[in-house]
Short mmCIF file of C-alpha atoms and ligand atoms in Angstrom, two decimals:
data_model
loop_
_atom_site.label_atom_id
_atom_site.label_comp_id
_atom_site.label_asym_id
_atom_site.label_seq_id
_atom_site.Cartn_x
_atom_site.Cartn_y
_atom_site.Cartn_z
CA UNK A 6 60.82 96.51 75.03
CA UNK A 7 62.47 96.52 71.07
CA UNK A 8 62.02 98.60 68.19
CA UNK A 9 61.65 95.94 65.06
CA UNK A 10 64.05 98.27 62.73
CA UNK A 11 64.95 95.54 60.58
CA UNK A 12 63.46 92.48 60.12
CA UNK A 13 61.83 90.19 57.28
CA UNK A 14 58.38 91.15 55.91
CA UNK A 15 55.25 89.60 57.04
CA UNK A 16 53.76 86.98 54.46
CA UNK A 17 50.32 85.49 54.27
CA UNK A 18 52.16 82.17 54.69
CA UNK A 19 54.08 83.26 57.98
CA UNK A 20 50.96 83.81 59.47
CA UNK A 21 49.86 80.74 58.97
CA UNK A 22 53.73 79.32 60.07
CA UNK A 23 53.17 81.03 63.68
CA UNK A 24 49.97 79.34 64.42
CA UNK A 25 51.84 75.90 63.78
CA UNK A 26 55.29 77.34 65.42
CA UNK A 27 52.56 78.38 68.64
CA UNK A 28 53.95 82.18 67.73
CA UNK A 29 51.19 84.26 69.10
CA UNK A 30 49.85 86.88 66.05
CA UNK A 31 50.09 90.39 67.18
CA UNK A 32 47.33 93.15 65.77
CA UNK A 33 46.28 96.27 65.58
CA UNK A 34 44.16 99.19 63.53
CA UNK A 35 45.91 102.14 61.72
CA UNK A 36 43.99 104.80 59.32
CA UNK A 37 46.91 107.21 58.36
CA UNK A 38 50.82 107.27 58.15
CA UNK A 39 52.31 108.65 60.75
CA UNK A 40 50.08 105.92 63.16
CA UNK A 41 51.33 103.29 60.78
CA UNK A 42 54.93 104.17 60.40
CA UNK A 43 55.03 104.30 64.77
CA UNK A 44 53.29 100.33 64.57
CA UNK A 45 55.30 98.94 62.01
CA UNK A 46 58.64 99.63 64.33
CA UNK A 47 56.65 98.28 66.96
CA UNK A 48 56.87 94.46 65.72
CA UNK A 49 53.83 93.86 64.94
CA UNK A 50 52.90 91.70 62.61
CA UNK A 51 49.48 92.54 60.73
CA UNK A 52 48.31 96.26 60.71
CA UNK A 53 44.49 96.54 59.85
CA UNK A 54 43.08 99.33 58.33
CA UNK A 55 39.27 98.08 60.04
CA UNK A 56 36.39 100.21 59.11
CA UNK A 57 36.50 101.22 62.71
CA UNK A 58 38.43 104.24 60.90
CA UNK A 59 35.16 105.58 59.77
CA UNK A 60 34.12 105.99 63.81
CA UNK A 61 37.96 107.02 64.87
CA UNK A 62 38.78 109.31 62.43
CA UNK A 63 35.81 110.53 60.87
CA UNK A 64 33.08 110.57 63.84
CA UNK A 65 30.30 108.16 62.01
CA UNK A 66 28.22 106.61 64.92
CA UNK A 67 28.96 103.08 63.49
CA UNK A 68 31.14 101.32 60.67
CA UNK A 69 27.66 101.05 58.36
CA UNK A 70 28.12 104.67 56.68
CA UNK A 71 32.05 104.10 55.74
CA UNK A 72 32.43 103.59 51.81
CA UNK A 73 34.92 102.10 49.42
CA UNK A 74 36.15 106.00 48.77
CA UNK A 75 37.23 106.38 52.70
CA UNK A 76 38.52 102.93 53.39
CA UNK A 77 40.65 103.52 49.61
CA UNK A 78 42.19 106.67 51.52
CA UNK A 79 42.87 104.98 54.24
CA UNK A 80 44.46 102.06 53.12
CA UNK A 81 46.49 104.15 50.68
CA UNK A 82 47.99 106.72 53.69
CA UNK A 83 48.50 103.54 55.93
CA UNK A 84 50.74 101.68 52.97
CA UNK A 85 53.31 104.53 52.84
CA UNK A 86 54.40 104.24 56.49
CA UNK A 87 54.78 100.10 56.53
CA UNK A 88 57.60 98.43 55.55
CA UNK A 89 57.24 95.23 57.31
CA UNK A 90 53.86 94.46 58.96
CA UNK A 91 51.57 92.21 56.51
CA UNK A 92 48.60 95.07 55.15
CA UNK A 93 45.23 94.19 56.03
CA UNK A 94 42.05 96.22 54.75
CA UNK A 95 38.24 95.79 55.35
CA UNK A 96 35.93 95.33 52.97
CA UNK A 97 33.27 98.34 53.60
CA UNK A 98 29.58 97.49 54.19
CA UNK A 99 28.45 96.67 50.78
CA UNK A 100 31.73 96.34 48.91
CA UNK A 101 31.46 92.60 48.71
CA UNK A 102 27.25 92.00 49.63
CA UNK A 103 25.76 92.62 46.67
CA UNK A 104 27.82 89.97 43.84
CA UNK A 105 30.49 87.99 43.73
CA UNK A 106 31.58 90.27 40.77
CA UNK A 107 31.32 93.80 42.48
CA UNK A 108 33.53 91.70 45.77
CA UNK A 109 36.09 91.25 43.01
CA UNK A 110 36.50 94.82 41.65
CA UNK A 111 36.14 96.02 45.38
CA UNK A 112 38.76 93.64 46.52
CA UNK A 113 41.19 93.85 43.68
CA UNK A 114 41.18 98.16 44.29
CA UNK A 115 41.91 97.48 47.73
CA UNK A 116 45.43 95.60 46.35
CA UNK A 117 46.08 97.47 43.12
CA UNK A 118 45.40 101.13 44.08
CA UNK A 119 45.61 100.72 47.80
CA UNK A 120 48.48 98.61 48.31
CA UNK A 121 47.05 96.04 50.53
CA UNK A 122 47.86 92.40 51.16
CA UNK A 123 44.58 90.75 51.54
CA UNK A 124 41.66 91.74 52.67
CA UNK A 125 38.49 91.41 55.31
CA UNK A 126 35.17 90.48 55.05
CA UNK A 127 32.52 90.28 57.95
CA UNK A 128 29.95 86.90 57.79
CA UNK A 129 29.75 83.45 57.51
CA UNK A 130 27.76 80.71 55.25
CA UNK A 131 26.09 83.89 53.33
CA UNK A 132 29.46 85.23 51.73
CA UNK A 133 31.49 82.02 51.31
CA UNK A 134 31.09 82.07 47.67
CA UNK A 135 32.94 85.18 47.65
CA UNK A 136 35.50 84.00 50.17
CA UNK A 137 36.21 81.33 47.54
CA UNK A 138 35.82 83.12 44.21
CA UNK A 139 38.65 86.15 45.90
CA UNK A 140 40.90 83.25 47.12
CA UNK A 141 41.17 81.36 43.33
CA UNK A 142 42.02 84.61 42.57
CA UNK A 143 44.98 85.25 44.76
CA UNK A 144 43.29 87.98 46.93
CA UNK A 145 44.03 86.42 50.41
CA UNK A 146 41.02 87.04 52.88
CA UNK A 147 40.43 87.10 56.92
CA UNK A 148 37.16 86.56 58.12
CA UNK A 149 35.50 87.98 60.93
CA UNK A 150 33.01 86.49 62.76
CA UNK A 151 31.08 86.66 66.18
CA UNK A 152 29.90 90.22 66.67
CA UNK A 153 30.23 91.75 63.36
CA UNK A 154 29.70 95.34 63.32
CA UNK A 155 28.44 95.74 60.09
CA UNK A 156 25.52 93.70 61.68
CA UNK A 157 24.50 95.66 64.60
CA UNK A 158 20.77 96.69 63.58
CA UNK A 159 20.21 92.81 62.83
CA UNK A 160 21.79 92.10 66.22
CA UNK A 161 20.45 95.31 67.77
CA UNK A 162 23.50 96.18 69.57
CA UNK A 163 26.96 95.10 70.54
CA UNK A 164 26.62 92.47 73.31
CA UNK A 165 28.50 89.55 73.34
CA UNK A 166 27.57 86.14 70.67
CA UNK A 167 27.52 82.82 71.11
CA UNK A 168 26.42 82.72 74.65
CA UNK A 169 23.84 80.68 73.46
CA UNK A 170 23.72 76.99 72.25
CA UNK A 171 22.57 77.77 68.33
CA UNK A 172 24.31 80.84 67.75
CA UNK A 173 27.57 79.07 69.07
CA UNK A 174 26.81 76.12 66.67
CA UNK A 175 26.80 78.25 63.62
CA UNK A 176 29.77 80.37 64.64
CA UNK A 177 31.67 76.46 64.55
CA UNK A 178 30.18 75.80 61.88
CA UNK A 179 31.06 79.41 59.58
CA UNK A 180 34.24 79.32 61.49
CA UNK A 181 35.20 75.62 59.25
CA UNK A 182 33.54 77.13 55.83
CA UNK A 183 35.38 79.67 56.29
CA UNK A 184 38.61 77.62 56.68
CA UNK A 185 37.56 75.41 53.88
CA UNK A 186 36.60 78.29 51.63
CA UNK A 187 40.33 79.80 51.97
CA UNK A 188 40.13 82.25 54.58
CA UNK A 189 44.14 82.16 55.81
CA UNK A 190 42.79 83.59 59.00
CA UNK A 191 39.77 85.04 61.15
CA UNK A 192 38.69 87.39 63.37
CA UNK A 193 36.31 86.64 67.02
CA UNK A 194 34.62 89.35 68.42
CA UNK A 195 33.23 89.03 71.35
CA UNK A 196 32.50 85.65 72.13
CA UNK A 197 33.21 83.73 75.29
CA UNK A 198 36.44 82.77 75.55
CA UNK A 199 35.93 78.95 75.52
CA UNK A 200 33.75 79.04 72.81
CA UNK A 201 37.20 81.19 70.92
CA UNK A 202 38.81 78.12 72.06
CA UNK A 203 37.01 75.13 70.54
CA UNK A 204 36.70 77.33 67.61
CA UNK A 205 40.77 77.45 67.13
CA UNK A 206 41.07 74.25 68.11
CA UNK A 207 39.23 72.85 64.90
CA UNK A 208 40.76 75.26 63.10
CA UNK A 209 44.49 74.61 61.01
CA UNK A 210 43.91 78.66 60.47
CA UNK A 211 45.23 81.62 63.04
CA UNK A 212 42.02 83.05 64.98
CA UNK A 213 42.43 86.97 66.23
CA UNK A 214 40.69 87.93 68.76
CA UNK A 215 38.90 90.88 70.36
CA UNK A 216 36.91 90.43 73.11
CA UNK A 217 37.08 86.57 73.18
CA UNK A 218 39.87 85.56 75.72
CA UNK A 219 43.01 84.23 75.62
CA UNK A 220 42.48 81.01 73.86
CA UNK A 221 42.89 82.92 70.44
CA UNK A 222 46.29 82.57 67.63
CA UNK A 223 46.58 86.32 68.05
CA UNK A 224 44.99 89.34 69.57
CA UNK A 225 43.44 92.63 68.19
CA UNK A 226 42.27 95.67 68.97
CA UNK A 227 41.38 99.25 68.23
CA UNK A 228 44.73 101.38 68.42
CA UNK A 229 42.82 104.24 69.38
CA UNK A 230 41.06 102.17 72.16
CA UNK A 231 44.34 100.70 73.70
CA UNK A 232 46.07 104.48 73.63
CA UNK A 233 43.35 105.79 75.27
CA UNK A 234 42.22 108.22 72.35
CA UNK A 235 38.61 107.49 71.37
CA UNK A 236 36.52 108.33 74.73
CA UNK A 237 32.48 107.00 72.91
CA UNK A 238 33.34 103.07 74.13
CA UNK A 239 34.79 101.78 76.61
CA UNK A 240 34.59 97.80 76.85
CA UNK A 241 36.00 95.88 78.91
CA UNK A 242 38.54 93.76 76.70
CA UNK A 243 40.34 96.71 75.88
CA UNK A 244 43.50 96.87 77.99
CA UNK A 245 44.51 101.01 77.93
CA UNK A 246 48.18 100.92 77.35
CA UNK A 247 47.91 104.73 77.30
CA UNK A 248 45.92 107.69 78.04
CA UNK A 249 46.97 109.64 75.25
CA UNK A 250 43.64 111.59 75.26
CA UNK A 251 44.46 113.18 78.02
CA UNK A 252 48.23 114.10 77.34
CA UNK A 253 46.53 115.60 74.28
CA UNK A 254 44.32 118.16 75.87
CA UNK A 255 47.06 118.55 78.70
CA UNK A 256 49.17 120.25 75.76
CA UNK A 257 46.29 121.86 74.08
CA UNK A 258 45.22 123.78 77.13
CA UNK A 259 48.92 124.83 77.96
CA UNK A 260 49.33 126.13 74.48
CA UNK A 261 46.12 128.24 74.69
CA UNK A 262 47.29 129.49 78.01
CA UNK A 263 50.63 130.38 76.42
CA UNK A 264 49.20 132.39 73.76
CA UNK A 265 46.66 134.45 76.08
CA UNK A 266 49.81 135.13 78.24
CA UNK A 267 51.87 136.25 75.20
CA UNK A 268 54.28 133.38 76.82
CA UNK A 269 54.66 131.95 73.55
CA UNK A 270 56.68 132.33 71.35
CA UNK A 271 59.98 133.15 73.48
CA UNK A 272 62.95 134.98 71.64
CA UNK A 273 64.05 131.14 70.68
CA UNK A 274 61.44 130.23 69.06
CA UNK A 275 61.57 133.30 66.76
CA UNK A 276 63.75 134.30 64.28
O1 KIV B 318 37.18 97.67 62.06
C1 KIV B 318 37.96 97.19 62.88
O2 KIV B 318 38.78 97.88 63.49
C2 KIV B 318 37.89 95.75 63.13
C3 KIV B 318 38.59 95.24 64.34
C4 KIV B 318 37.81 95.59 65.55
C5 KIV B 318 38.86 93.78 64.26
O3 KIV B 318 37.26 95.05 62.41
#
């Protein structure tokens, strides 16, 4: 295992490059500074700040409830600890819904005040003309497509999409107006894997995945899933790389036991 000390900056452009070089894409989620500053000298090569932070950090029972005030806090502690990862930010329910003109504002915050590189955006045919409008613009964009959080009530839950014939058809089919619109990348969440498979083989774009196999450009997930930190889901496509959680409350409970026992501070910790 490396630590990436030095090494170029990720472009919108590269991203593209490792889907032709066959360079798998490497991403994860980061809400404040000190997580960010840790992932950028980890090598990888987008950090998202996903709306997910709204669940992870603040305790809201789904992404629907996080505004463009939280995510701008966000995006604005995770930009001070990266120096080489490309910035990603989501677009908040209702940030880019409502007009093609409220999108733009929304967006162009998210790169003038928050720092960010481009941005993401949840949905297919319905928000294309905002896809396109942000793009002429220079505000690159990811899509995200498959099970899309922000639509849970519609979908009533978070099973898996495309596992039948028509809802697979239109994820193709967003997946290419997406592309053609000037998405420079997409998310899949939780689709079958083969489905994530003829989907980035149409595409000329990187496809991240999260739940949709290993036929994906790149994979995602949750940093606080993978370290073993958030405890309210567990699915299965999260591979725990950690159980940080646990380490936590390990050295929680010993401190309270130290201070009870008047075992803490010693003479060396005082002055
Ligand atoms: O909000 C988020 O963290 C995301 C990822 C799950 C892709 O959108």
């Amino acid at each position: 295992m490396s630590i990436q000390k030095e090494s170029k900056r990720v472009t919108v452009p590269l991203i593209i490059r490792m889907k032709e070089q066959g360079e798998p894409i490497a991403m994860l989620t980061a809400y404040d500074t000190l997580m960010a500053e840790i992932l950028d000298q980890s090598g990888i090569d987008i950090i998202l700040v996903g709306d997910s932070g709204g669940m992870v950090m603040a305790g809201h029972e789904n992404t629907l409830s996080v505004g463009m005030s939280e995510m701008l806090h966000y995006v604005k502690s995770v930009r001070r600890g990266v120096n080489r990862a490309l910035l990603v930010v989501d677009m908040p329910f209702l940030s880019y819904q409502i007009s093609v003109e409220d999108a733009v504002r929304n967006a162009g915050r998210f790169l003038q005040e928050g720092g960010a590189e481009a941005v993401k955006l949840e949905g297919g045919k319905p928000i294309i003309p905002v896809v396109e409008r942000l793009v002429q613009l220079g505000i690159p964009v990811m899509g995200h497509l498959g099970l899309t959080p922000q639509s849970i009530h519609q979908f009533g839950g978070y099973g898996v999409r495309g596992r039948d014939a028509e809802i697979a058809a239109q994820l193709k089919e967003d997946a290419l107006l997406l592309e053609k619109a000037g998405a420079f990348s997409m998310v899949l969440e939780k689709i079958p894997a083969d489905l994530a498979r003829e989907i980035s083989e149409q595409l000329r774009i990187p496809t991240i995945g999260i739940g949709a196999g290993k036929y994906c450009d790149g994979q995602v997930l949750v940093s606080h899933d993978m370290l073993g930190l958030y405890e309210k889901f567990k699915p299965k496509f999260v591979r725990r790389y950690a159980e940080l959680g646990k380490l936590m409350l390990e050295a929680f409970i010993q401190y309270v036991h130290d201070v009870k026992q008047k075992d803490f501070p010693s003479e060396n910790e005082s002055y």
